[in-house]
Each structure stands twice: as C-alpha cells, then as structure tokens.
Amino acid sequence: MHKSDLSYQLERFGLVIVWLAFIALFGAMRPDTFLTWSNFSTIFGSEAVLVIVTLGLVIPLTAGDFDLSIAQILTLVSMTVAILDARMDLPLALALPIGLAIGALVGLINGAITLYFRVHSLIVTLGVGTFLHGITLWIGNSQTISGVSPMLMEWVIIQRVLGVPIAFYYAIGLAVAIWYMLSYTAFGQQLLFTGRGREVGRLTGVAVDRVRLTAFVLSGTLGAFAGILYTGTTGSANPSSGTFLLLPAFAAAFLGATCIKPGRFNPWGSVIAVYFLVTGINGLSVLGFRTFVQDLFYGGALVLAVMISQVVSGRKDRGL
Amino acid sequence: MTTPTAPRLQLRGLTKTFGGARALDRADLTLMPGEVHGLLGSNGSGKSTLIKILSGFHAPDAGTLQIDGRDVPLPMPLGRSESHGLAFVHQNLGLLAEATVLENLIAGDHERLNPWWINWSAEAARARVLFEEHHLELAPQQTVADLSPVQRAQLAIVRAADRVQEHRSHGTPGTLVLDEPTPFLPQEDVRELFALIRRLTARGVSIIFVSHDIDEVREVTDRSTVLRDGKVIGTFETGTTSRAELVEAIVGRAVTADRRVGALRPAAPVAKVTGLSGAILKDVALSVRPGEILGLTGLIGAGHDEVPMLIAGARPASTGQLTLNGQAHDLARMTPAQSIAAGIALIPADRQTAGIAPDLSLTENATLPLLRDSLAINHRRNRDTTADLMRRFSVKATSPDQPASELSGGNQQKLVLGKWLQLGPRLVLLDEPTQGIDVGARQEIYDHLLAVCAAGGAVICATSEFEQLEIIAHRVLVFDRGRIKAELEGADVTKASIAKACYETAEEHA
C-alpha cells in the first residue's frame, strides 16, 4: 500500500466506526426503544428503497455524469405500477416489466440528450426529472393511489428472512452485483476511465459515449426498480414519494465515496452511508428531536462528504 | 534605432534553474523606448522562462530588473506587471470568444472601472475612440467569435497597449510583450499586424517580439536578442544582420549528437498515408518502412503534430487514406478502437489528460487496453503484468497500486509507453514524447523506440526538438503551414540542417 496501512484502513472504515459509535451512543441513551431488533429490522427494510436509489446514482457518477431525474423516475414508476395494478387490473407480471421499461426509456432519453446535444447531464436530468413529476401528477390526478395487490407487498415487505424484510436482501443483492460489475468487469473499468480519464479511455478504444448512455439506462432502470419497491413497501403510490429521496441519495453516494474505497463512488460505501445517515436520524428522533433533523443531517452530510473528499485529494479543482 | 535616452527596461544577470537544469544563465536584455526588440531562440532556449519571469510566473534565482531607471524588485508579484507598465499578449490571445469586443476590452481593468457600476455607453464611446486612434475597424458590440483571426490579434494588442498607457504607468508609454502572435495568421494579415505595431512604437511604446519566424523578426524589429541554452548569444541590429547570421546564432555551431540509427535496408513501406487533410494539414502524403523511425517537425503552427492524431483516429481527418500492412483504412472515418485493432499505438503529447488517468492506479492505467470484454478481471494477474511492465520499462514507483499522479513525468511517460508497446503495435505514433522529461528517461524512451524498430515495427515521431531527431530519426519531414516542405535523410539528419530547413521554409512565402 502506498499509504501507511493503519491510516489507510482507518480512512476506509472511518464511517463504519462512526456508525457503530452512533449506535452505541443512542443505545446507551435509549436502550429500550432504539436498541431493539424490531427498530433495526424496520430501518433495514424500509430504507432499502433509498439504498437502491443511491446504488443507481453510483453508476452515472462513476462515469462522470449526474442523474437528478432518478427520484422522479421512482415516483413515476411507482405511480404507473399502482395505476396499472389497482385501477386497470393488469397482472403484476405485466405491470412490473412495464415499470422497468419506463425507467430504462427515461435513462435512454437522458443519455441521448446529454450526448447528442453535448449538454451537461446535471441540467438535462434536472429538467427531465421535473417533467416526469408533471406526468406523475397528471396520470395520478395528484392523488395517492392505494389498493395495490397484496402480492407485491408480500414480496417486498411482508416476507422476512432473519426478521428483516426481503426488500433489504434485494438491495444487498444489487450492491453485490454492482460491486462485481465495477470491480471485476471490463465495463466497470470503462465506466471508471470515462469518469476519471475520459480522453485516455477514448484513445484506448473505450466507446465513452456508449458507456455513458449505458450508465444512464442502468440508473433509470434502478430508479424504476426502487419505484416498484416503494409501491410494495407502502401498498400505495403517492405523487411526492421520490422528491424527498433525491438529496439523501446524493448525500449517501458522496459520503460513501469517502469510505471502503476512498476517492471512488462505491456500492458498499453507499450502503454503509445510507444506514449511517438513517441510524443518525432515527436515533435523534427517538431522543425526541423533530423532523427538522432530517434536513440538517442529510444536507450537512452531503456538504461534509464533498469537503472531506476534497481535503483527502488535496483540494484540486474538480468537475464533480 | 538607438536613441541617447535611458532604456525603458533593463534585465541584468537573470538566472533560473529547474531541478538542476539551467533554463536561464545570466541573461541580459536592454529595451529602448519606442523600440521593437526581437527575442529569438529555439525550443528550450530560455525565451519563455524569461517572459515568465517578467510576468511574475517564475521567480528568478538571481538577476535585476530596471524599468525607466527605477529598480523593480523580483520576483514580480503575479498580476502586478501592468502597474509597472508591462503588458503581455500570448499566442492564445486571452480573449473570450463568446463575449463582445467591448466586454473583452474592459475585462480585468480593475484599476479604471468602478466596481459597482459600469457605464456601458461611456465605455463603448471610449472603445470607439481607442479603435479609431489605432486605425482598427472594430465595433464594440461585435462578438469576438465573429472577428477574423487578425482582428482578434489586433484587439488583444490594443487592449494590452491600453492597459499600460502613459497615465497608468509612471508617465511613460509602456512595454508590450508579444509572445508568438503570428503563427496562425496568413501573410497579408501579418502585415496588418506589423502596421499596428509601428503605430504603437511611433507613440513611444516599446515592444518585445517573441517569434520563431526569422523573416518576421527581420521585418519588424529594430534589434534582436538571441538566446541559446539559456545564454544570451548576442544582441544584433536587425537591419544590418543577415538571415544566415541569425540562424547560426540560434542553432549554434553544429555540435553533432550521437546518432543512434544507421542506414536502413531497402524494403517496401509498412504504412503509407495519402491525401491527408484536416486541422491545418493540406494533402499530406508520407510512408514509413519496417524498422524506420520517421521524424516530423516544423515551427509552431506547422501542423506536423496533427499527423499522429489524425492517423490514429483521435480526431477525424477531413480526407485521407492509410494503408497499413496491405490493408486500407479511410482516415476520415478512423476511430481509436479501429486504429488499435489495426496495430497502431498513439502516445499523445498531453500526458496529463490524454496519456494517463492521474487518479487511477498504475495497474488500471497499464491494463485498460488488455481488458477487452472481460467479465472476470483477474486483479492479481493484472497487478503482476503491471509489475513486470514496470520492470521492463524501468518505471520507478513504490507499488502498482499507486495512483499515476504520484509518478514523475518521465516515469509516467514510460508507463504510457509500456501500456502501448505491450500490445506489440506495428506502427507507433508519438507526439512530443520527451516533453518535460529528464535526460535519463529520454534515453530509455529512445531505447524502447529502437527496440520497436529492431522487431520490424515502424515509428512516426512528431517533435519540435531537433536534437531528438538527430539522435533517433532515420528520416525527417519538415512541415510548414500544413504541408511537407523538406525531407532530410541519413547523414543530413542533423540538428543544424533540420533547423535550417525549418527556418528556410518560412522564407519561401516571405
């Protein structure tokens, strides 16, 4: 290792240590409410949606692009699936693939506009996301759609393994898949070069435009998958569900990039960051703090995360 | 035109070393009021170091600066040179193309502008007066992108002159440093620029004119100072000095470097390029034989450095055909992936953005071209491959996991070379392969290029370092404004004859 082993390992697992310290602190203060298995299994299960959105962001972020539309893809797909299932009685076997296809299609549109017109993805996806929110309000008549078939809830939140809802395992399975893709496949390396050395990659034969397009399609599809899980978690779709997930997902992705593989967006760092943030918020609300701690925590974490990564990399100007 | 007055600017004993190498060695320069003073020298002669000391970019190790008889302490704080009556126009002109002429004219003029309120109509009126004084047909509201190249150069020069007018510096017309302002201008436009320069000097402005082009220097300057290897070779009255004398002062008495290539056995070319146009290249044809190192060179703006990029498909050519090992390729549609598949390797000049990904590890950098569509990367094997490559190419680093940014320039370049040569390319294209690299690493890079040739490969190397060509090139093509103007082969490939060919081609259209 180029850095002394101890300090490097400390950097890698710093967030995990702080997380455990949080658990110990809140646990000592409220052992009966905070430090219970049911509290934790609820956290693990209900935040699986946020984990998946964060994992979805990691892919375009690695390639140097932003996908601000991912949360609105979630909302749109959640709403679409609820309408198809509850209002139009379409079987889930048909509604779910349609949902995923919508996510992939939006990703394709994001990528096509970004690459063909050479516009920054930040702007493209900001606009597309807002546009999608408009569609969601339109098709759902700005209302919450409930009455989704229990089968979906069964396979998202009701079934438990070791007491934890099955949605958690979907998120972990995805983290494994993305970790493998980023670490062990040529495509993962191509994503990395597209983000960190685009011209080097291009001159070495990497089809950087195709890589970026694929990254958008993958993040769109994962956003759609998160939307399906959202509907399954609550048994309904509400038109503002995703709006409150975008910033936490970015905070977790950037915070995750300061640990496990410091300096790189990485799936395990993201998973840890999500649960670190959620544990902090849960603990503070158990202590009696009110809803404002969410914004303090998520907003603060995002800014803190980028500050830390800049200090670590020696404060060079960077695009991200 | 020497007048009995005191000099406008005087540099004495300017010395600067970079890591043991003397970039400037006790250089003196005296500039008189109203004088155009040429600054000549080949690449690495110390011209740009001298200019960068004046602008405050470098701090000299020793030396003094006097302006209008007053001592000016060195190093010059960055951004303070204008208050000493010194303004710079660099080759890129420093204009924002999307902004208007007026916006560019007043950009950064903090001294004069009210920071809270810009009176645009008064500024526009002032600009019109300024343009009229200098006989320029520029309108304040024009967008710079719509200007012709010469108008842009004029705008940049007038802006610089405006910043150092009498009332701003201590009562004397200032000094302009024009750093290679002409290489991309057509001949008629150069004349127009020179007319502007003369009008400025008629008002007493002094000008340091940095150029590669001896004929332009002879046409517009009163005196010239020639630098070579950091030393001032002499200051000449340009009017009474012949072109040959200047060339000799720039190049020096031919000290031949050790040539490391001999005669080639005749063979059919391995690669042949015809009708190559694009960027500034016009209908270039060339061929290279197995085992040959072909050098491409020229002065700034000659276009020799475009050839490797276009052949490798890094940028599309507008037209051009490549025949490599009997296979034809259309260079207008070449992509990097196709050129790699055809057995071409490109080592680009811009190491920091096109050669290596500085944030990524040595292993990641070195093994990217080996991955293809792998679905199960073997990290241990990649690491071993990289460690082996580091040994063979003597890349000095602590570990293959280190980020490439931690390596010195020479070691980075050896890594890039190793990354490409491990693929066993049949045609290796290089652009300024030894830029910013120490002498030891240079020799190692030459060794590897010679090894490519020994294995029957061919090398095309674009460089502005004549000595490098003398050492390793079998044959050299000299470019001028997008065309090949001379070919040197065998014993003719010497630093002196290459320099002569470069400077002579410039004369043809003077």
Tab-separated table of N, CA and C in Angstrom, chain B residues 204-274:
chain	number	residue	atom	x	y	z
B	204	GLY	N	5.877	55.801	-28.874
B	204	GLY	CA	6.854	55.608	-27.815
B	204	GLY	C	6.726	54.301	-27.053
B	205	VAL	N	5.746	53.462	-27.438
B	205	VAL	CA	5.598	52.156	-26.786
B	205	VAL	C	6.782	51.268	-27.174
B	206	SER	N	7.293	50.534	-26.223
B	206	SER	CA	8.365	49.576	-26.521
B	206	SER	C	7.770	48.179	-26.637
B	207	ILE	N	8.344	47.376	-27.510
B	207	ILE	CA	7.761	46.051	-27.750
B	207	ILE	C	8.836	44.974	-27.754
B	208	ILE	N	8.578	43.915	-26.987
B	208	ILE	CA	9.413	42.711	-27.088
B	208	ILE	C	8.636	41.737	-27.956
B	209	PHE	N	9.228	41.318	-29.055
B	209	PHE	CA	8.534	40.497	-30.046
B	209	PHE	C	9.168	39.115	-30.053
B	210	VAL	N	8.452	38.147	-29.506
B	210	VAL	CA	8.983	36.785	-29.430
B	210	VAL	C	8.483	36.011	-30.631
B	211	SER	N	9.383	35.397	-31.374
B	211	SER	CA	8.928	34.655	-32.550
B	211	SER	C	9.916	33.587	-32.960
B	212	HIS	N	9.390	32.602	-33.673
B	212	HIS	CA	10.232	31.595	-34.308
B	212	HIS	C	10.628	32.044	-35.700
B	213	ASP	N	9.886	33.005	-36.217
B	213	ASP	CA	10.000	33.309	-37.636
B	213	ASP	C	11.031	34.402	-37.878
B	214	ILE	N	12.173	33.996	-38.377
B	214	ILE	CA	13.285	34.944	-38.547
B	214	ILE	C	12.918	36.071	-39.500
B	215	ASP	N	12.174	35.736	-40.531
B	215	ASP	CA	11.856	36.770	-41.517
B	215	ASP	C	10.955	37.835	-40.923
B	216	GLU	N	10.014	37.415	-40.115
B	216	GLU	CA	9.150	38.397	-39.460
B	216	GLU	C	9.957	39.249	-38.494
B	217	VAL	N	10.851	38.607	-37.779
B	217	VAL	CA	11.687	39.358	-36.843
B	217	VAL	C	12.530	40.383	-37.601
B	218	ARG	N	13.075	39.958	-38.737
B	218	ARG	CA	13.911	40.894	-39.509
B	218	ARG	C	13.067	42.032	-40.057
B	219	GLU	N	11.819	41.752	-40.361
B	219	GLU	CA	10.978	42.780	-40.950
B	219	GLU	C	10.532	43.824	-39.925
B	220	VAL	N	10.202	43.403	-38.736
B	220	VAL	CA	9.511	44.328	-37.840
B	220	VAL	C	10.383	44.859	-36.699
B	221	THR	N	11.498	44.188	-36.394
B	221	THR	CA	12.239	44.615	-35.198
B	221	THR	C	13.387	45.566	-35.541
B	222	ASP	N	13.814	46.334	-34.517
B	222	ASP	CA	14.984	47.193	-34.651
B	222	ASP	C	16.232	46.432	-34.248
B	223	ARG	N	16.130	45.744	-33.121
B	223	ARG	CA	17.247	44.912	-32.670
B	223	ARG	C	16.684	43.567	-32.232
B	224	SER	N	17.546	42.551	-32.143
B	224	SER	CA	17.088	41.242	-31.678
B	224	SER	C	18.122	40.656	-30.743
B	225	THR	N	17.616	39.960	-29.749
B	225	THR	CA	18.488	39.223	-28.844
B	225	THR	C	18.233	37.740	-29.083
B	226	VAL	N	19.322	37.004	-29.224
B	226	VAL	CA	19.204	35.562	-29.480
B	226	VAL	C	19.625	34.811	-28.224
B	227	LEU	N	18.782	33.874	-27.821
B	227	LEU	CA	19.089	33.012	-26.675
B	227	LEU	C	19.368	31.605	-27.182
B	228	ARG	N	20.326	30.957	-26.524
B	228	ARG	CA	20.552	29.538	-26.812
B	228	ARG	C	20.992	28.876	-25.507
B	229	ASP	N	20.358	27.781	-25.158
B	229	ASP	CA	20.669	27.056	-23.917
B	229	ASP	C	20.703	27.988	-22.715
B	230	GLY	N	19.811	28.926	-22.667
B	230	GLY	CA	19.703	29.806	-21.507
B	230	GLY	C	20.644	30.992	-21.511
B	231	LYS	N	21.559	31.038	-22.465
B	231	LYS	CA	22.511	32.150	-22.505
B	231	LYS	C	22.171	33.112	-23.636
B	232	VAL	N	22.498	34.391	-23.411
B	232	VAL	CA	22.338	35.355	-24.494
B	232	VAL	C	23.541	35.212	-25.419
B	233	ILE	N	23.260	34.860	-26.674
B	233	ILE	CA	24.343	34.699	-27.644
B	233	ILE	C	24.772	36.069	-28.160
B	234	GLY	N	23.811	36.975	-28.249
B	234	GLY	CA	24.174	38.309	-28.699
B	234	GLY	C	22.941	39.125	-28.988
B	235	THR	N	23.131	40.449	-29.045
B	235	THR	CA	22.051	41.326	-29.455
B	235	THR	C	22.491	41.991	-30.754
B	236	PHE	N	21.620	41.875	-31.760
B	236	PHE	CA	22.009	42.290	-33.114
B	236	PHE	C	21.159	43.458	-33.585
B	237	GLU	N	21.770	44.379	-34.341
B	237	GLU	CA	20.995	45.379	-35.068
B	237	GLU	C	20.343	44.611	-36.214
B	238	THR	N	19.048	44.467	-36.192
B	238	THR	CA	18.420	43.557	-37.146
B	238	THR	C	18.649	43.998	-38.587
B	239	GLY	N	18.642	45.301	-38.818
B	239	GLY	CA	18.769	45.803	-40.175
B	239	GLY	C	20.079	45.429	-40.852
B	240	THR	N	21.143	45.257	-40.066
B	240	THR	CA	22.441	45.002	-40.691
B	240	THR	C	22.914	43.576	-40.451
B	241	THR	N	22.014	42.725	-39.969
B	241	THR	CA	22.409	41.338	-39.722
B	241	THR	C	21.748	40.436	-40.762
B	242	SER	N	22.496	39.526	-41.326
B	242	SER	CA	21.907	38.658	-42.351
B	242	SER	C	21.127	37.542	-41.669
B	243	ARG	N	20.265	36.959	-42.472
B	243	ARG	CA	19.442	35.858	-42.002
B	243	ARG	C	20.329	34.690	-41.576
B	244	ALA	N	21.403	34.434	-42.357
B	244	ALA	CA	22.294	33.310	-42.041
B	244	ALA	C	22.964	33.517	-40.686
B	245	GLU	N	23.363	34.769	-40.421
B	245	GLU	CA	23.990	35.049	-39.125
B	245	GLU	C	23.025	34.748	-37.977
B	246	LEU	N	21.761	35.136	-38.171
B	246	LEU	CA	20.773	34.890	-37.121
B	246	LEU	C	20.542	33.387	-36.925
B	247	VAL	N	20.402	32.672	-38.046
B	247	VAL	CA	20.183	31.217	-37.946
B	247	VAL	C	21.336	30.580	-37.193
B	248	GLU	N	22.554	31.003	-37.514
B	248	GLU	CA	23.702	30.399	-36.848
B	248	GLU	C	23.689	30.709	-35.354
B	249	ALA	N	23.285	31.954	-35.029
B	249	ALA	CA	23.232	32.305	-33.613
B	249	ALA	C	22.194	31.446	-32.885
B	250	ILE	N	21.074	31.165	-33.556
B	250	ILE	CA	20.014	30.375	-32.915
B	250	ILE	C	20.437	28.921	-32.749
B	251	VAL	N	20.964	28.351	-33.812
B	251	VAL	CA	21.254	26.918	-33.823
B	251	VAL	C	22.602	26.607	-33.195
B	252	GLY	N	23.551	27.505	-33.360
B	252	GLY	CA	24.882	27.269	-32.830
B	252	GLY	C	25.737	26.500	-33.815
B	253	ARG	N	27.011	26.469	-33.556
B	253	ARG	CA	27.894	25.653	-34.385
B	253	ARG	C	27.454	24.214	-34.225
B	254	ALA	N	27.337	23.525	-35.333
B	254	ALA	CA	26.778	22.182	-35.272
B	254	ALA	C	27.597	21.277	-34.363
B	255	VAL	N	27.100	21.060	-33.160
B	255	VAL	CA	27.686	20.049	-32.300
B	255	VAL	C	26.845	18.810	-32.525
B	256	THR	N	27.374	17.819	-33.175
B	256	THR	CA	26.516	16.688	-33.513
B	256	THR	C	26.295	15.811	-32.292
B	257	ALA	N	25.050	15.420	-32.138
B	257	ALA	CA	24.714	14.479	-31.080
B	257	ALA	C	25.085	13.083	-31.574
B	258	ASP	N	25.124	12.111	-30.664
B	258	ASP	CA	25.431	10.754	-31.079
B	258	ASP	C	24.228	10.157	-31.780
B	259	ARG	N	24.385	9.934	-33.049
B	259	ARG	CA	23.292	9.367	-33.804
B	259	ARG	C	23.179	7.890	-33.481
B	260	ARG	N	21.980	7.445	-33.186
B	260	ARG	CA	21.840	6.055	-32.768
B	260	ARG	C	21.188	5.189	-33.843
B	261	VAL	N	20.965	5.745	-35.029
B	261	VAL	CA	20.391	4.929	-36.104
B	261	VAL	C	21.307	4.966	-37.314
B	262	GLY	N	21.362	3.845	-38.015
B	262	GLY	CA	22.203	3.776	-39.206
B	262	GLY	C	21.346	3.709	-40.457
B	263	ALA	N	21.945	3.200	-41.531
B	263	ALA	CA	21.205	3.096	-42.785
B	263	ALA	C	20.176	1.979	-42.677
B	264	LEU	N	19.112	2.131	-43.438
B	264	LEU	CA	18.056	1.117	-43.433
B	264	LEU	C	18.207	0.230	-44.651
B	265	ARG	N	17.878	-1.027	-44.460
B	265	ARG	CA	17.820	-1.877	-45.644
B	265	ARG	C	16.576	-1.490	-46.446
B	266	PRO	N	16.720	-1.435	-47.766
B	266	PRO	CA	15.542	-1.057	-48.554
B	266	PRO	C	14.430	-2.093	-48.362
B	267	ALA	N	13.220	-1.611	-48.232
B	267	ALA	CA	12.072	-2.513	-48.078
B	267	ALA	C	10.831	-1.753	-48.486
B	268	ALA	N	9.796	-2.490	-48.775
B	268	ALA	CA	8.521	-1.844	-49.095
B	268	ALA	C	7.977	-1.199	-47.831
B	269	PRO	N	7.288	-0.057	-47.954
B	269	PRO	CA	6.759	0.607	-46.764
B	269	PRO	C	5.737	-0.261	-46.038
B	270	VAL	N	5.753	-0.164	-44.699
B	270	VAL	CA	4.772	-0.904	-43.912
B	270	VAL	C	3.486	-0.084	-43.811
B	271	ALA	N	3.661	1.232	-43.827
B	271	ALA	CA	2.483	2.109	-43.731
B	271	ALA	C	2.625	3.242	-44.729
B	272	LYS	N	1.502	3.587	-45.339
B	272	LYS	CA	1.513	4.622	-46.350
B	272	LYS	C	0.287	5.499	-46.149
B	273	VAL	N	0.513	6.807	-46.091
B	273	VAL	CA	-0.594	7.741	-45.919
B	273	VAL	C	-0.660	8.613	-47.157
B	274	THR	N	-1.865	8.773	-47.721
B	274	THR	CA	-2.003	9.655	-48.882
B	274	THR	C	-3.191	10.589	-48.685
